[in-house]
Amino acid sequence: MTEQIGAALRLLYPDGRAVTPDSATDDFSLKSLCEDNVYSLTLTPRRAGLALAAVEYDIPLPHVLTDVPEELYIYDDSAHTNDFTSVVPYVGNETRTVYNLAVYKNLRTRKVFLCGLLTAHRFLAMFNLHDGLVTLRFDLEERELHAGEAYLLERFMIAEGTDNENVLLEAYGDAVAACNGARPDKPLPVGWCSWSCYYGNVNEEKIRRAADGQATYTRAGESNLIQIDDGWQRCGSFCGKWVPDDTKFPSGLEATGQYVRDRGMTFGLWLAPWLLDDKSDYYGELKHLAREEATLGEHYHPFELGDPRYLAHLSATFREMTERYGARYFKLDFLAAAIRFFNGRGDFIRFRDGFRVEVLRGALQTIRDAVGPDAFLLLCGAPTLIGAGITDGSRTSADIIWGRNKNNPSYWEIMKNCLTTVTRRYFYHRRVYINDPD
């Protein structure tokens, strides 16, 4: 196994050199393992002062898969929780980047080939698809590596089958769960979210009316959640400091939460905790914790997520949400914009205090530690695997309503794409996450 992996592996140095591990034995040792189609690679620097831009591993496609290329199709699970998935012909799409999971299927030969990442613990990883080849790339960000430290790269799965791709997809879901210790066994959240009804135009009276409606028109225990989406807070969607808008909730958010709980339901809140709007009233107070770059539009800046001062602020925020307002369900939104530029650049943040995925997951663990194990955490707008083993649920498609913009797809087109994506991602449900189809 080690020889097989080593021959297909490249270490990419910051100066542009690309060498095999056999040619870099003075710099690194490599350990590789494979069990039940699950692969792991561990790289250990032998001396100080070493850095790598990336590690790449070439995976050839089986010949039986590509024998009739016009009958070959690729399933791309996409990068984020709210993205649409896609199935495209292999011909014309041989070259593409897949951030999570790719499945090839030849309709003529019935052969199926799966390659998927199983963890997102420390390093950004992706599959670069080529003609007849898949290259798995681990981004090491040119950071100096500590001599003697074992760097476990993200684990991945390679599997082949015939006819039934669902067998491989379910095995993949089981492997993701096992590698992350995921146990999504909480009761299924069923109830009401304010976004599709009111967007940000929420207030105390509307939330109370929704709670009364759920309590009146559903059978006992059938509805268990009232979740307020964006709009309950002051200073916009990316305020940085989460203070209820008392003009909308004159009795206080505490009273609204109690009103929901008195009707036997969980009180939930939406937050986008990792971005700061430079037009927020709290920007002057918090800008020392944020980065200069904007990742979403021109004004929305990610926080420096590994900064202990920011993590203390994040922890205090979520402790207040639980202890003061009684929220036990949290929709965590726009998480991917803390790591990736969505304003045309297309590249990724390089954090000050650690590898980007490691920092992102650490911030998510800070939220979990603050709210405790019994609260329900929902990923939204996030890298798909980032919350595995930490969060309870995950969105599995886009919003079903995109607002009144003539440039948006029709409602019917959105619904078709949402339904298709939710169906394709069935294998995550009750394995990795509780799926939330919006």
Coordinates of C-alpha atoms in Angstrom, one line a residue:
M1 CA 0.0 0.0 0.0
T2 CA 2.8 2.5 0.9
E3 CA 4.6 1.8 -2.3
Q4 CA 1.3 2.3 -4.3
I5 CA 0.5 5.6 -2.6
G6 CA 4.0 6.9 -2.8
A7 CA 4.3 6.4 -6.5
A8 CA 1.2 8.5 -7.1
L9 CA 2.0 11.2 -4.5
R10 CA 3.6 14.6 -5.1
L11 CA 4.9 17.0 -2.5
L12 CA 4.7 20.6 -3.9
Y13 CA 7.2 23.0 -2.3
P14 CA 6.6 26.8 -2.2
D15 CA 9.5 27.3 -4.7
G16 CA 7.6 25.3 -7.4
R17 CA 9.4 21.9 -7.0
A18 CA 7.2 18.8 -7.2
V19 CA 8.8 15.7 -5.9
T20 CA 7.7 12.2 -4.9
P21 CA 8.2 11.1 -1.2
D22 CA 11.0 8.8 -2.3
S23 CA 12.9 11.9 -3.4
A24 CA 12.2 13.8 -0.2
T25 CA 13.2 11.3 2.4
D26 CA 15.5 13.7 4.1
D27 CA 12.6 16.1 4.5
F28 CA 9.6 14.0 5.3
S29 CA 8.4 10.5 6.3
L30 CA 5.1 9.2 4.9
K31 CA 2.7 6.7 6.5
S32 CA -0.3 5.5 4.6
L33 CA -3.2 3.2 5.6
C34 CA -6.2 1.7 3.8
E35 CA -9.0 -0.2 5.4
D36 CA -12.5 -0.8 3.9
N37 CA -11.7 1.7 1.1
V38 CA -10.9 4.4 3.6
Y39 CA -7.5 6.0 3.0
S40 CA -5.3 8.0 5.4
L41 CA -2.0 9.7 4.8
T42 CA 0.3 11.1 7.5
L43 CA 3.2 13.3 6.7
T44 CA 5.9 14.0 9.3
P45 CA 8.7 16.7 8.7
R46 CA 12.1 15.4 9.7
R47 CA 13.7 18.8 10.3
A48 CA 12.7 22.4 11.1
G49 CA 12.0 25.1 8.6
L50 CA 10.1 23.0 6.0
A51 CA 6.9 24.1 4.3
L52 CA 4.7 22.8 1.5
A53 CA 2.2 24.4 -0.8
A54 CA 0.3 21.2 -1.2
V55 CA 0.3 17.5 -1.4
E56 CA -1.3 15.8 -4.4
Y57 CA -2.3 12.2 -5.0
D58 CA -3.3 10.9 -8.5
I59 CA -6.1 8.4 -8.8
P60 CA -6.5 6.8 -12.2
L61 CA -10.1 6.1 -13.4
P62 CA -10.7 2.4 -14.1
H63 CA -10.5 1.6 -17.8
V64 CA -13.9 -0.2 -17.8
L65 CA -15.4 3.1 -16.7
T66 CA -14.0 5.2 -19.6
D67 CA -14.3 2.5 -22.3
V68 CA -17.5 4.2 -23.6
P69 CA -17.0 7.8 -22.6
E70 CA -20.2 9.1 -24.2
E71 CA -22.2 7.0 -21.8
L72 CA -20.2 8.2 -18.7
Y73 CA -21.7 10.7 -16.3
I74 CA -20.3 12.5 -13.2
Y75 CA -22.3 13.4 -10.0
D76 CA -20.8 16.4 -8.2
D77 CA -22.1 16.8 -4.6
S78 CA -20.9 20.4 -4.7
A79 CA -18.9 22.3 -2.1
H80 CA -21.5 23.8 0.3
T81 CA -24.6 22.8 2.1
N82 CA -26.8 25.3 0.2
D83 CA -25.4 24.5 -3.3
F84 CA -27.3 22.6 -6.0
T85 CA -25.8 19.3 -6.9
S86 CA -25.3 18.3 -10.5
V87 CA -25.0 15.3 -12.9
V88 CA -23.2 16.1 -16.1
P89 CA -21.9 14.1 -19.1
Y90 CA -18.2 13.2 -18.8
V91 CA -17.6 14.3 -22.4
G92 CA -17.1 18.0 -22.2
N93 CA -16.7 18.1 -18.4
E94 CA -13.6 16.0 -18.0
T95 CA -11.8 18.9 -16.3
R96 CA -13.5 20.3 -13.2
T97 CA -12.9 20.8 -9.5
V98 CA -15.0 18.9 -6.9
Y99 CA -14.7 19.9 -3.3
N100 CA -16.5 17.0 -1.6
L101 CA -17.7 14.0 -3.4
A102 CA -17.7 12.8 -7.1
V103 CA -19.4 9.7 -8.4
Y104 CA -18.8 8.4 -12.0
K105 CA -21.3 6.1 -13.6
N106 CA -21.1 4.5 -17.0
L107 CA -24.7 3.7 -18.3
R108 CA -23.4 1.2 -20.8
T109 CA -21.0 -0.8 -18.6
R110 CA -23.0 -0.1 -15.4
K111 CA -19.7 0.5 -13.6
V112 CA -19.6 3.0 -10.7
F113 CA -16.6 4.8 -9.2
L114 CA -16.7 7.0 -6.1
C115 CA -14.1 9.3 -4.7
G116 CA -15.0 11.4 -1.7
L117 CA -13.5 13.2 1.2
L118 CA -14.5 11.9 4.6
T119 CA -13.2 14.7 7.0
A120 CA -12.7 18.4 7.1
H121 CA -10.6 18.7 10.2
R122 CA -7.5 20.7 9.2
F123 CA -6.7 21.1 5.5
L124 CA -8.7 22.4 2.6
A125 CA -8.9 19.5 0.1
M126 CA -10.4 19.0 -3.3
F127 CA -10.6 16.7 -6.3
N128 CA -9.3 18.0 -9.6
L129 CA -10.9 15.9 -12.3
H130 CA -9.0 15.4 -15.6
D131 CA -9.4 13.1 -18.6
G132 CA -9.0 9.6 -17.1
L133 CA -7.5 10.9 -13.8
V134 CA -8.6 12.4 -10.5
T135 CA -6.0 14.4 -8.5
L136 CA -6.7 14.8 -4.8
R137 CA -5.1 18.0 -3.6
F138 CA -4.5 18.9 0.1
D139 CA -3.7 22.6 0.5
L140 CA -0.9 23.2 3.1
E141 CA -0.9 26.9 2.6
E142 CA 2.9 27.2 2.5
R143 CA 2.9 27.3 6.3
E144 CA 6.0 26.2 8.2
L145 CA 5.6 22.7 9.5
H146 CA 6.9 21.6 12.9
A147 CA 9.6 19.0 12.9
G148 CA 8.5 15.7 14.3
E149 CA 4.8 16.6 14.3
A150 CA 2.6 14.0 12.5
Y151 CA 0.3 15.8 10.1
L152 CA -2.7 13.6 9.3
L153 CA -4.2 14.7 6.0
E154 CA -7.9 14.6 5.4
R155 CA -9.2 11.0 5.1
F156 CA -10.8 9.9 1.9
M157 CA -12.7 7.1 0.3
I158 CA -12.2 5.4 -3.1
A159 CA -14.6 2.6 -4.1
E160 CA -15.9 0.8 -7.1
G161 CA -19.1 -1.0 -7.8
T162 CA -21.5 -2.2 -10.4
D163 CA -25.0 -1.0 -11.2
N164 CA -26.2 0.5 -7.8
E165 CA -24.5 3.8 -6.9
N166 CA -26.7 4.0 -3.8
V167 CA -24.7 1.2 -2.2
L168 CA -21.5 3.2 -2.5
L169 CA -23.2 6.4 -1.4
E170 CA -24.6 4.8 1.7
A171 CA -21.2 3.3 2.5
Y172 CA -19.7 6.7 2.0
G173 CA -22.2 8.2 4.5
D174 CA -21.3 5.5 7.0
A175 CA -17.6 6.2 6.6
V176 CA -18.0 10.0 7.1
A177 CA -20.0 9.3 10.3
A178 CA -17.3 6.8 11.5
C179 CA -14.4 9.2 10.8
N180 CA -16.1 12.1 12.6
G181 CA -17.9 10.3 15.4
A182 CA -21.2 11.7 14.1
R183 CA -24.4 10.6 15.9
P184 CA -27.3 12.6 14.6
D185 CA -29.9 11.1 17.0
K186 CA -31.8 14.1 18.3
P187 CA -35.5 14.3 17.6
L188 CA -36.3 15.7 14.1
P189 CA -37.0 19.5 14.3
V190 CA -40.5 20.1 12.9
G191 CA -42.1 23.6 13.0
W192 CA -41.9 27.1 11.6
C193 CA -39.1 29.4 10.4
S194 CA -39.8 33.0 9.8
W195 CA -37.7 33.6 6.7
S196 CA -39.9 32.4 3.8
C197 CA -42.9 34.2 5.4
Y198 CA -41.4 37.5 6.3
Y199 CA -37.7 37.7 5.3
G200 CA -36.2 40.2 7.8
N201 CA -39.5 41.8 8.6
V202 CA -40.2 40.0 11.8
N203 CA -41.6 41.3 15.1
E204 CA -42.9 40.1 18.4
E205 CA -46.6 39.9 17.3
K206 CA -45.8 37.8 14.2
I207 CA -43.7 35.3 16.2
R208 CA -46.4 35.0 18.9
R209 CA -49.0 34.5 16.2
A210 CA -46.9 31.7 14.6
A211 CA -46.5 30.0 17.9
D212 CA -50.2 30.1 18.6
G213 CA -50.9 28.7 15.1
Q214 CA -48.5 25.8 15.6
A215 CA -50.0 25.1 19.0
T216 CA -53.6 25.3 17.8
Y217 CA -53.5 23.6 14.5
T218 CA -51.1 20.7 15.0
R219 CA -51.5 17.7 17.2
A220 CA -49.7 17.6 20.5
G221 CA -46.0 17.1 20.0
E222 CA -46.3 17.2 16.2
S223 CA -44.7 20.7 16.0
N224 CA -41.6 21.3 18.2
L225 CA -39.9 24.4 16.9
I226 CA -40.4 28.1 16.3
Q227 CA -37.2 29.7 14.8
I228 CA -36.7 33.4 14.2
D229 CA -34.6 34.0 11.1
D230 CA -32.6 37.1 10.1
G231 CA -34.2 40.4 11.3
W232 CA -34.5 40.0 15.1
Q233 CA -31.2 41.8 15.8
R234 CA -30.0 45.4 15.4
C235 CA -27.7 46.6 12.7
G236 CA -28.3 44.2 9.9
S237 CA -27.4 40.6 9.0
F238 CA -23.7 40.8 9.8
C239 CA -23.8 43.0 12.9
G240 CA -21.0 41.3 14.8
K241 CA -22.6 41.9 18.1
W242 CA -26.0 40.3 18.6
V243 CA -28.4 42.7 20.3
P244 CA -32.2 42.3 19.9
D245 CA -34.1 45.1 18.1
D246 CA -36.4 46.4 20.9
T247 CA -38.5 48.3 18.4
K248 CA -39.5 44.9 17.0
F249 CA -39.6 43.1 20.3
P250 CA -40.8 45.7 22.8
S251 CA -41.5 43.1 25.5
G252 CA -37.9 41.8 25.1
L253 CA -36.6 38.7 23.2
E254 CA -36.6 36.9 26.6
A255 CA -40.4 37.2 26.7
T256 CA -40.8 36.0 23.1
G257 CA -38.7 33.0 23.9
Q258 CA -40.7 32.2 27.0
Y259 CA -44.0 32.6 25.0
V260 CA -42.7 29.9 22.6
R261 CA -41.6 27.6 25.3
D262 CA -44.9 28.0 27.2
R263 CA -46.5 26.4 24.2
G264 CA -44.3 23.4 24.3
M265 CA -41.9 24.3 21.5
T266 CA -38.2 24.9 21.2
F267 CA -37.2 28.6 20.7
G268 CA -34.6 29.0 17.8
L269 CA -32.5 31.9 16.5
W270 CA -30.6 32.6 13.3
L271 CA -27.1 34.0 13.5
A272 CA -24.4 34.7 10.9
P273 CA -21.6 34.9 13.6
W274 CA -18.4 34.9 11.5
L275 CA -18.9 38.0 9.4
L276 CA -18.8 41.7 10.3
D277 CA -20.4 44.6 8.3
D278 CA -18.2 47.6 8.2
K279 CA -21.4 49.7 8.3
S280 CA -22.6 48.1 11.5
D281 CA -22.9 50.3 14.6
Y282 CA -20.6 47.8 16.3
Y283 CA -17.8 47.9 13.7
G284 CA -15.6 50.3 15.6
E285 CA -15.9 48.1 18.7
L286 CA -15.1 44.9 16.9
K287 CA -12.9 45.8 13.9
H288 CA -9.7 44.8 15.7
L289 CA -11.0 41.2 15.6
A290 CA -11.9 41.2 11.9
R291 CA -9.8 40.9 8.8
E292 CA -9.3 43.8 6.3
E293 CA -10.5 41.8 3.3
A294 CA -14.2 41.5 2.5
T295 CA -15.3 38.1 1.3
L296 CA -19.0 38.8 0.6
G297 CA -19.7 42.1 -1.4
E298 CA -17.6 45.1 -0.4
H299 CA -18.5 45.5 3.3
Y300 CA -18.7 42.1 4.9
H301 CA -15.4 41.0 6.6
P302 CA -14.7 37.6 8.2
F303 CA -13.5 37.6 11.8
E304 CA -10.0 36.3 12.5
L305 CA -11.5 33.1 13.7
G306 CA -8.5 31.7 15.5
D307 CA -7.9 34.8 17.6
P308 CA -8.5 33.9 21.3
R309 CA -10.2 37.3 21.8
Y310 CA -12.7 36.6 19.0
L311 CA -13.3 33.1 20.3
A312 CA -14.1 34.6 23.8
H313 CA -16.6 37.0 22.1
L314 CA -18.1 34.1 20.1
S315 CA -18.5 32.0 23.2
A316 CA -20.1 34.8 25.2
T317 CA -22.5 35.5 22.4
F318 CA -23.9 32.0 22.3
R319 CA -23.9 31.6 26.1
E320 CA -26.2 34.7 26.2
M321 CA -28.4 33.3 23.5
T322 CA -29.0 30.2 25.6
E323 CA -28.9 31.5 29.1
R324 CA -30.7 34.9 28.7
Y325 CA -33.1 34.3 25.7
G326 CA -33.6 30.5 26.2
A327 CA -32.7 29.5 22.6
R328 CA -31.9 25.9 22.2
Y329 CA -31.9 25.7 18.4
F330 CA -29.4 27.7 16.2
K331 CA -29.3 28.2 12.5
L332 CA -25.7 29.2 11.7
D333 CA -25.6 30.9 8.3
F334 CA -23.0 32.3 5.8
L335 CA -20.2 30.1 7.3
A336 CA -18.5 29.5 4.0
A337 CA -17.9 33.2 3.6
A338 CA -15.5 33.2 6.5
I339 CA -13.1 31.0 4.5
R340 CA -13.8 31.8 0.8
F341 CA -14.1 34.9 -1.2
F342 CA -17.5 35.2 -2.9
N343 CA -17.0 38.6 -4.5
G344 CA -15.2 37.6 -7.7
R345 CA -11.8 36.6 -6.4
G346 CA -12.6 32.9 -6.0
D347 CA -9.7 32.1 -3.6
F348 CA -9.6 31.4 0.1
I349 CA -8.7 33.2 3.3
R350 CA -5.4 32.4 5.0
F351 CA -5.9 32.8 8.7
R352 CA -3.2 34.1 11.0
D353 CA -3.4 31.4 13.7
G354 CA -3.7 28.1 11.8
F355 CA -4.8 26.1 8.8
R356 CA -8.0 27.5 7.4
V357 CA -10.2 24.4 7.9
E358 CA -8.7 23.8 11.3
V359 CA -9.5 27.3 12.4
L360 CA -13.1 27.1 11.0
R361 CA -13.8 23.9 12.8
G362 CA -12.3 25.2 16.0
A363 CA -14.7 28.2 15.9
L364 CA -17.6 25.8 15.4
Q365 CA -16.5 23.7 18.4
T366 CA -16.4 26.9 20.4
I367 CA -20.1 27.4 19.6
R368 CA -20.9 23.8 20.6
D369 CA -19.0 24.2 23.9
A370 CA -21.0 27.4 24.6
V371 CA -24.5 26.0 24.0
G372 CA -23.9 22.6 25.4
P373 CA -24.5 19.1 23.9
D374 CA -28.3 19.3 24.1
A375 CA -28.8 22.4 21.9
F376 CA -29.5 21.8 18.2
L377 CA -27.0 23.3 15.7
L378 CA -27.9 23.6 12.1
L379 CA -25.2 24.3 9.4
C380 CA -26.3 26.7 6.6
G381 CA -24.2 28.2 3.8
A382 CA -21.3 26.1 5.0
P383 CA -18.7 23.7 3.7
T384 CA -20.5 20.4 3.7
L385 CA -18.3 18.3 6.0
I386 CA -17.1 21.1 8.4
G387 CA -19.7 20.3 11.1
A388 CA -19.6 16.5 10.9
G389 CA -19.5 15.3 14.5
I390 CA -20.1 18.8 15.9
T391 CA -23.4 20.0 14.5
D392 CA -26.7 18.1 14.5
G393 CA -28.3 19.2 11.2
S394 CA -27.3 20.5 7.9
R395 CA -29.1 22.2 5.1
T396 CA -29.1 20.0 2.0
S397 CA -30.1 22.6 -0.7
A398 CA -30.7 26.2 -1.4
D399 CA -33.4 28.5 0.0
I400 CA -36.8 27.7 -1.7
I401 CA -37.6 31.4 -2.0
W402 CA -35.0 33.8 -3.4
G403 CA -36.9 37.1 -3.3
R404 CA -38.5 39.3 -5.9
N405 CA -35.6 39.8 -8.3
K406 CA -36.3 39.4 -12.0
N407 CA -32.8 38.0 -12.5
N408 CA -33.5 35.0 -10.2
P409 CA -34.7 31.7 -11.6
S410 CA -38.4 31.1 -11.6
Y411 CA -39.9 29.6 -8.4
W412 CA -40.6 26.4 -10.3
E413 CA -36.9 26.1 -11.4
I414 CA -35.7 26.7 -7.9
M415 CA -38.1 24.1 -6.5
K416 CA -37.0 21.5 -9.1
N417 CA -33.4 22.0 -8.3
C418 CA -34.0 22.0 -4.6
L419 CA -36.0 18.8 -4.8
T420 CA -33.4 17.1 -7.0
T421 CA -30.6 18.1 -4.7
V422 CA -32.4 17.1 -1.5
T423 CA -33.1 13.7 -3.0
R424 CA -29.6 13.1 -4.1
R425 CA -28.2 13.9 -0.7
Y426 CA -30.4 11.4 1.2
F427 CA -27.3 9.4 2.3
Y428 CA -26.3 12.0 4.8
H429 CA -29.5 11.8 6.8
R430 CA -29.3 10.1 10.2
R431 CA -25.7 9.1 9.3
V432 CA -23.8 12.4 9.3
Y433 CA -26.5 15.0 9.9
I434 CA -30.2 15.4 10.3
N435 CA -31.0 16.7 6.8
D436 CA -32.8 20.1 6.5
P437 CA -34.3 20.6 3.0
D438 CA -35.6 24.1 3.8

